[in-house]
Tab-separated table of C-alpha atoms in Angstrom:
chain	number	residue	atom	x	y	z
A	14	UNK	CA	93.567	164.962	123.033
A	15	UNK	CA	93.985	161.301	122.515
A	16	UNK	CA	94.061	161.186	118.592
A	17	UNK	CA	94.878	157.251	119.069
A	18	UNK	CA	91.124	156.656	119.471
A	19	UNK	CA	90.523	158.084	116.097
A	20	UNK	CA	92.949	156.029	114.163
A	21	UNK	CA	91.161	152.455	114.080
A	22	UNK	CA	87.927	154.010	112.960
A	23	UNK	CA	89.815	155.716	110.412
A	24	UNK	CA	91.050	152.629	109.149
A	25	UNK	CA	87.823	150.715	109.196
A	26	UNK	CA	85.651	153.824	107.739
A	27	UNK	CA	88.399	153.929	104.987
A	28	UNK	CA	88.265	150.416	104.068
A	29	UNK	CA	84.341	150.229	104.051
A	30	UNK	CA	83.975	153.418	102.205
A	31	UNK	CA	86.320	152.568	99.550
A	32	UNK	CA	84.347	149.207	99.239
A	33	UNK	CA	81.033	151.506	98.668
A	34	UNK	CA	82.674	153.920	96.219
A	35	UNK	CA	83.786	150.964	94.220
A	36	UNK	CA	80.109	149.781	94.112
A	37	UNK	CA	78.937	153.127	93.210
A	38	UNK	CA	81.612	153.696	90.735
A	39	UNK	CA	80.904	150.427	88.946
A	40	UNK	CA	77.025	151.432	88.914
A	41	UNK	CA	77.976	155.051	87.612
A	42	UNK	CA	80.223	153.248	84.680
A	43	UNK	CA	77.635	150.775	83.973
A	44	UNK	CA	74.908	153.545	83.643
A	45	UNK	CA	77.180	155.196	81.236
A	46	UNK	CA	77.664	152.270	79.168
A	47	UNK	CA	74.327	151.588	78.837
A	48	UNK	CA	73.511	155.254	77.889
A	49	UNK	CA	71.350	155.909	81.251
A	50	UNK	CA	73.222	158.853	82.721
A	51	UNK	CA	69.970	160.394	83.401
A	52	UNK	CA	69.447	157.932	86.528
A	53	UNK	CA	72.974	159.344	88.042
A	54	UNK	CA	71.080	161.744	90.481
A	55	UNK	CA	69.516	158.705	91.739
A	56	UNK	CA	72.766	157.221	92.447
A	57	UNK	CA	74.013	160.469	94.283
A	58	UNK	CA	70.659	160.494	96.035
A	59	UNK	CA	70.881	156.933	97.452
A	60	UNK	CA	74.522	158.069	98.533
A	61	UNK	CA	73.309	160.859	100.377
A	62	UNK	CA	70.392	159.183	101.647
A	63	UNK	CA	72.652	155.937	102.659
A	64	UNK	CA	75.223	158.276	104.681
A	65	UNK	CA	72.384	159.992	106.693
A	66	UNK	CA	70.634	156.576	107.540
A	67	UNK	CA	74.324	155.380	108.751
A	68	UNK	CA	74.484	158.590	110.988
A	69	UNK	CA	70.817	157.887	112.160
A	70	UNK	CA	71.737	154.567	113.052
A	71	UNK	CA	75.149	155.296	114.896
A	72	UNK	CA	73.226	158.033	117.127
A	73	UNK	CA	70.659	155.917	117.890
A	74	UNK	CA	73.199	153.202	119.080
A	75	UNK	CA	75.079	155.955	120.937
A	76	UNK	CA	71.816	157.294	122.593
A	77	UNK	CA	71.134	153.912	123.829
A	78	UNK	CA	74.460	153.517	125.436
A	79	UNK	CA	74.098	157.212	126.913
A	80	UNK	CA	70.465	156.674	128.318
A	81	UNK	CA	71.863	153.456	129.958
A	82	UNK	CA	74.734	155.136	131.534
A	83	UNK	CA	72.701	157.871	132.872
A	84	UNK	CA	69.710	156.072	134.199
A	85	UNK	CA	69.310	155.711	137.816
A	86	UNK	CA	68.429	152.302	138.180
A	87	UNK	CA	70.248	149.736	140.349
A	88	UNK	CA	71.427	147.477	137.434
A	89	UNK	CA	72.561	150.399	135.320
A	90	UNK	CA	76.103	149.509	135.958
A	91	UNK	CA	75.484	145.964	134.776
A	92	UNK	CA	73.619	146.884	131.698
A	93	UNK	CA	75.917	149.524	130.303
A	94	UNK	CA	79.185	147.011	129.840
A	95	UNK	CA	76.864	144.293	129.002
A	96	UNK	CA	75.414	146.537	126.093
A	97	UNK	CA	78.989	147.431	125.134
A	98	UNK	CA	80.032	143.901	124.938
A	99	UNK	CA	76.920	143.010	122.885
A	100	UNK	CA	78.001	145.534	120.609
A	101	UNK	CA	81.610	144.401	120.615
A	102	UNK	CA	80.514	140.681	119.623
A	103	UNK	CA	78.406	141.965	117.138
A	104	UNK	CA	81.046	144.045	115.420
A	105	UNK	CA	83.511	141.332	115.688
A	106	UNK	CA	81.013	138.874	113.687
A	107	UNK	CA	80.142	141.318	110.923
A	108	UNK	CA	83.743	142.478	110.293
A	109	UNK	CA	85.291	139.244	110.507
A	110	UNK	CA	82.416	138.052	108.134
A	111	UNK	CA	82.892	141.033	105.909
A	112	UNK	CA	86.746	140.486	105.865
A	113	UNK	CA	86.834	137.228	104.616
A	114	UNK	CA	83.744	137.233	102.433
A	115	UNK	CA	84.944	140.341	100.669
A	116	UNK	CA	88.281	138.786	99.706
A	117	UNK	CA	86.802	135.482	98.460
A	118	UNK	CA	83.792	137.340	96.399
A	119	UNK	CA	85.565	140.375	95.193
A	120	UNK	CA	86.155	138.760	91.888
A	121	UNK	CA	82.525	138.644	91.134
A	122	UNK	CA	81.511	142.101	92.854
A	123	UNK	CA	81.631	143.673	89.258
A	124	UNK	CA	79.533	141.101	87.901
A	125	UNK	CA	77.196	141.008	90.781
A	126	UNK	CA	76.537	144.988	90.709
A	127	UNK	CA	76.013	144.979	86.735
A	128	UNK	CA	73.667	142.313	87.141
A	129	UNK	CA	71.729	143.951	89.780
A	130	UNK	CA	71.785	147.591	87.659
A	131	UNK	CA	70.520	145.411	84.696
A	132	UNK	CA	67.554	144.195	86.614
A	133	UNK	CA	67.045	147.986	87.818
A	134	UNK	CA	66.874	149.077	84.279
A	135	UNK	CA	64.681	146.590	83.248
A	136	UNK	CA	62.090	148.084	85.399
A	137	UNK	CA	61.121	150.858	83.072
A	138	UNK	CA	58.671	152.691	85.283
A	139	UNK	CA	60.821	152.264	88.395
A	140	UNK	CA	64.425	152.173	87.280
A	141	UNK	CA	65.289	155.395	89.361
A	142	UNK	CA	63.985	153.950	92.274
A	143	UNK	CA	65.864	150.540	92.029
A	144	UNK	CA	69.148	152.191	91.352
A	145	UNK	CA	68.416	154.351	94.336
A	146	UNK	CA	67.871	151.565	96.643
A	147	UNK	CA	70.726	149.641	95.081
A	148	UNK	CA	73.347	152.384	96.169
A	149	UNK	CA	71.403	152.986	99.354
A	150	UNK	CA	72.006	149.738	100.563
A	151	UNK	CA	75.512	149.559	99.387
A	152	UNK	CA	76.245	152.708	101.818
A	153	UNK	CA	74.090	151.604	104.757
A	154	UNK	CA	75.516	148.394	104.957
A	155	UNK	CA	79.229	149.640	105.152
A	156	UNK	CA	78.041	152.711	107.480
A	157	UNK	CA	75.981	150.121	109.737
A	158	UNK	CA	79.477	148.151	110.273
A	159	UNK	CA	81.559	151.277	111.321
A	160	UNK	CA	78.683	152.578	113.708
A	161	UNK	CA	78.705	149.044	115.253
A	162	UNK	CA	82.642	149.348	115.924
A	163	UNK	CA	82.577	153.167	117.067
A	164	UNK	CA	79.702	152.173	119.663
A	165	UNK	CA	81.746	148.830	120.716
A	166	UNK	CA	84.778	151.254	121.222
A	167	UNK	CA	82.305	154.383	122.867
A	168	UNK	CA	84.503	154.562	125.802
A	169	UNK	CA	87.129	156.311	123.580
A	170	UNK	CA	84.843	159.247	123.220
A	171	UNK	CA	84.195	161.644	120.265
A	172	UNK	CA	87.614	160.934	118.707
A	173	UNK	CA	86.151	157.704	117.124
A	174	UNK	CA	83.728	159.605	115.642
A	175	UNK	CA	86.320	162.036	114.149
A	176	UNK	CA	88.342	159.062	113.220
A	177	UNK	CA	85.226	157.820	111.023
A	178	UNK	CA	84.888	161.220	109.533
A	179	UNK	CA	88.346	161.403	108.153
A	180	UNK	CA	88.131	157.903	106.985
A	181	UNK	CA	85.046	158.786	104.914
A	182	UNK	CA	86.651	161.998	103.582
A	183	UNK	CA	89.601	160.047	102.510
A	184	UNK	CA	87.348	157.110	100.890
A	185	UNK	CA	85.420	159.670	98.705
A	186	UNK	CA	89.017	161.134	97.715
A	187	UNK	CA	90.533	157.823	96.824
A	188	UNK	CA	86.872	157.105	94.717
A	189	UNK	CA	87.260	160.552	92.983
A	190	UNK	CA	90.810	159.642	91.932
A	191	UNK	CA	89.988	156.357	90.651
A	192	UNK	CA	86.433	156.907	88.686
A	193	UNK	CA	87.257	160.630	87.856
A	194	UNK	CA	90.698	161.675	87.656
A	195	UNK	CA	92.164	158.220	86.366
A	196	UNK	CA	94.768	157.974	88.951
A	197	UNK	CA	96.280	154.416	89.321
A	198	UNK	CA	96.017	152.774	92.456
A	199	UNK	CA	96.731	149.241	93.365
A	200	UNK	CA	93.597	148.360	94.811
A	201	UNK	CA	94.650	144.598	95.303
A	202	UNK	CA	97.527	146.029	97.571
A	203	UNK	CA	95.674	148.572	99.232
A	204	UNK	CA	92.821	146.193	100.691
A	205	UNK	CA	95.608	143.486	101.679
A	206	UNK	CA	97.212	146.224	103.989
A	207	UNK	CA	94.023	147.868	105.288
A	208	UNK	CA	92.724	144.180	105.786
A	209	UNK	CA	95.797	143.019	107.813
A	210	UNK	CA	95.466	146.276	109.813
A	211	UNK	CA	91.482	145.540	110.268
A	212	UNK	CA	92.454	142.127	111.347
A	213	UNK	CA	94.667	143.108	113.990
A	214	UNK	CA	92.109	145.874	115.567
A	215	UNK	CA	88.866	143.256	115.594
A	216	UNK	CA	91.407	140.901	117.209
A	217	UNK	CA	91.872	143.792	119.851
A	218	UNK	CA	88.141	144.185	120.119
A	219	UNK	CA	88.010	140.394	121.325
A	220	UNK	CA	90.092	141.717	124.384
A	221	UNK	CA	87.687	144.621	125.341
A	222	UNK	CA	84.653	142.572	124.717
A	223	UNK	CA	85.680	140.272	127.286
A	224	UNK	CA	86.736	143.019	129.621
A	225	UNK	CA	83.207	144.669	129.256
A	226	UNK	CA	81.469	141.317	129.810
A	227	UNK	CA	83.765	140.551	133.011
A	228	UNK	CA	83.009	144.274	134.441
A	229	UNK	CA	79.212	143.461	133.798
A	230	UNK	CA	79.608	140.249	136.091
A	231	UNK	CA	81.559	142.062	138.472
A	232	UNK	CA	79.164	144.925	139.036
A	233	UNK	CA	76.084	142.307	138.962
A	234	UNK	CA	77.692	140.558	141.930
A	235	UNK	CA	77.965	143.790	143.748
A	236	UNK	CA	74.365	144.790	143.009
A	237	UNK	CA	73.020	141.368	143.892
A	238	UNK	CA	75.348	139.179	145.772
A	239	UNK	CA	72.881	136.076	144.788
A	240	UNK	CA	74.778	136.132	141.377
A	241	UNK	CA	78.034	135.282	143.216
A	242	UNK	CA	78.422	132.029	141.669
A	243	UNK	CA	78.743	133.740	138.054
A	244	UNK	CA	82.261	134.886	139.578
A	245	UNK	CA	84.036	131.858	139.244
A	246	UNK	CA	87.566	133.551	139.581
A	247	UNK	CA	87.300	135.714	142.360
A	248	UNK	CA	89.853	138.339	142.750
A	249	UNK	CA	90.298	141.464	140.348
A	250	UNK	CA	88.091	139.468	137.778
A	251	UNK	CA	85.346	137.386	137.640
A	252	UNK	CA	85.637	135.639	134.371
A	253	UNK	CA	89.068	136.281	132.974
A	254	UNK	CA	91.038	133.857	135.055
A	255	UNK	CA	94.372	134.775	136.364
A	256	UNK	CA	96.305	137.872	135.681
A	257	UNK	CA	99.081	137.147	133.248
A	258	UNK	CA	100.862	140.505	133.344
A	259	UNK	CA	100.609	144.075	134.766
A	260	UNK	CA	102.526	146.725	132.543
A	261	UNK	CA	100.910	149.490	134.129
A	262	UNK	CA	104.288	150.827	135.490
A	263	UNK	CA	106.423	150.227	132.488
A	264	UNK	CA	104.282	150.547	129.160
A	265	UNK	CA	100.570	152.056	129.994
A	266	UNK	CA	97.980	151.686	127.674
A	267	UNK	CA	97.138	155.533	128.031
A	268	UNK	CA	100.413	157.020	126.923
A	269	UNK	CA	102.460	156.735	124.010
A	270	UNK	CA	103.727	154.383	122.879
A	271	UNK	CA	101.224	152.099	124.754
A	272	UNK	CA	98.386	153.895	123.400
A	273	UNK	CA	99.242	153.086	119.894
A	274	UNK	CA	99.596	149.424	120.398
A	275	UNK	CA	96.253	149.604	122.206
A	276	UNK	CA	94.677	151.404	118.958
A	277	UNK	CA	95.994	148.821	116.357
A	278	UNK	CA	96.924	145.554	118.495
A	279	UNK	CA	94.600	145.255	121.484
A	280	UNK	CA	97.145	145.621	123.761
A	281	UNK	CA	96.316	146.106	127.730
A	282	UNK	CA	98.599	147.139	130.382
A	283	UNK	CA	96.757	144.512	132.215
A	284	UNK	CA	96.004	140.954	130.554
A	285	UNK	CA	94.318	138.095	131.900
A	286	UNK	CA	94.221	134.400	130.516
A	287	UNK	CA	90.914	134.600	129.233
A	288	UNK	CA	91.807	137.607	127.226
A	289	UNK	CA	95.195	136.158	125.902
A	290	UNK	CA	93.415	132.784	125.076
A	291	UNK	CA	90.695	134.500	123.045
A	292	UNK	CA	93.018	136.818	121.225
A	293	UNK	CA	95.107	133.932	120.152
A	294	UNK	CA	92.336	131.785	119.166
A	295	UNK	CA	90.564	134.565	117.091
A	296	UNK	CA	93.518	135.711	115.620
A	297	UNK	CA	94.507	131.967	114.755
A	298	UNK	CA	91.008	131.033	112.933
A	299	UNK	CA	89.882	134.230	111.339
A	300	UNK	CA	93.519	135.557	110.207
A	301	UNK	CA	94.727	132.397	108.598
A	302	UNK	CA	91.158	132.254	106.704
A	303	UNK	CA	91.636	135.816	106.006
A	304	UNK	CA	95.307	135.597	104.701
A	305	UNK	CA	94.698	132.541	102.727
A	306	UNK	CA	92.001	134.230	101.026
A	307	UNK	CA	93.645	137.678	100.671
A	308	UNK	CA	97.097	136.831	99.472
A	309	UNK	CA	95.608	134.443	96.683
A	310	UNK	CA	93.170	137.170	95.782
A	311	UNK	CA	92.897	137.918	92.060
A	312	UNK	CA	89.888	140.116	92.262
A	313	UNK	CA	88.780	143.890	92.131
A	314	UNK	CA	91.711	146.050	90.713
A	315	UNK	CA	91.570	149.442	89.151
A	316	UNK	CA	94.890	150.191	89.022
A	317	UNK	CA	94.853	150.506	85.135
A	318	UNK	CA	91.654	152.345	85.133
A	319	UNK	CA	91.148	155.583	83.202
A	320	UNK	CA	88.820	158.594	83.769
A	321	UNK	CA	85.564	157.787	82.717
A	322	UNK	CA	85.086	160.782	80.551
A	323	UNK	CA	82.497	161.183	77.593
A	324	UNK	CA	82.362	160.128	73.828
A	325	UNK	CA	84.803	157.884	72.344
A	326	UNK	CA	87.609	158.363	74.974
A	327	UNK	CA	84.607	157.208	77.644
A	328	UNK	CA	84.238	153.914	75.617
A	329	UNK	CA	88.221	153.184	75.409
A	330	UNK	CA	88.218	153.842	79.201
A	331	UNK	CA	85.349	151.766	79.921
A	332	UNK	CA	86.909	148.881	78.263
A	333	UNK	CA	89.939	149.204	80.295
A	334	UNK	CA	88.056	149.296	83.341
A	335	UNK	CA	86.456	146.164	82.460
A	336	UNK	CA	89.664	144.356	81.932
A	337	UNK	CA	91.197	145.712	84.910
A	338	UNK	CA	88.122	144.099	86.799
A	339	UNK	CA	88.538	140.756	85.276
């Protein structure tokens, strides 16, 4: 079994899951501070519904790809890689935005969440539903990004799904350690490391997207020769330009260690000019923006947070949580 396919989705789900866990933890802590713990079941219900909704979105996306793949239409070989390329572009845009936005806005995350909860509590008759909606949206937002990435990498099979499940379990465990057990974790360093890994994974997705788009055009020309002008670099590719290297005999990307390089760095045994240029441009622009933001980040850190227990201890721990979150 190719477990390397599970590694990228594990990293992405772990990062997205921890972000969602932070939001949920802040909501629960604020409800405790406001003596509104009666609304906790609404929070847990929102988490459950958010996870189910994310799974449904992922299944729908997967079903769409499978339906196109199994269709007996003449243009099915064109639509499938085109659809995978579309999912990939969407995932690149969304994950890149999230990567940079989160590092820049993280310092105000706690305040924004608490402000949203305050507004929810002001709706006396519908406070439960408002809190439910807040937590549901937080979970669905992260789940949607993971679902997009999994479908962009659907050719790797169900191992990607297993990686996502593993990442979710690990994220829940980290949330419990932070907010229930009071275990100290340097979240700043945690997000920096995962952010760099995610940056490299998304950069590799650029290479995959270009390959999908090229395959779509190659298949289109084969189905309908009238589209031959779209293939401006005839040969083994249509839009990727000349081949830069072929390391299939030296370092195949389906065997160790090439398979790990493919999972984390976007390595491919056959690389074309357009893929190399796209990889370098993306890594230069998005990578420099992220690194500039991430390593000047003075944002969310729960390293000194304590267990959110009850009574006087709870108040003291809550003060520690507020200080650690700036």
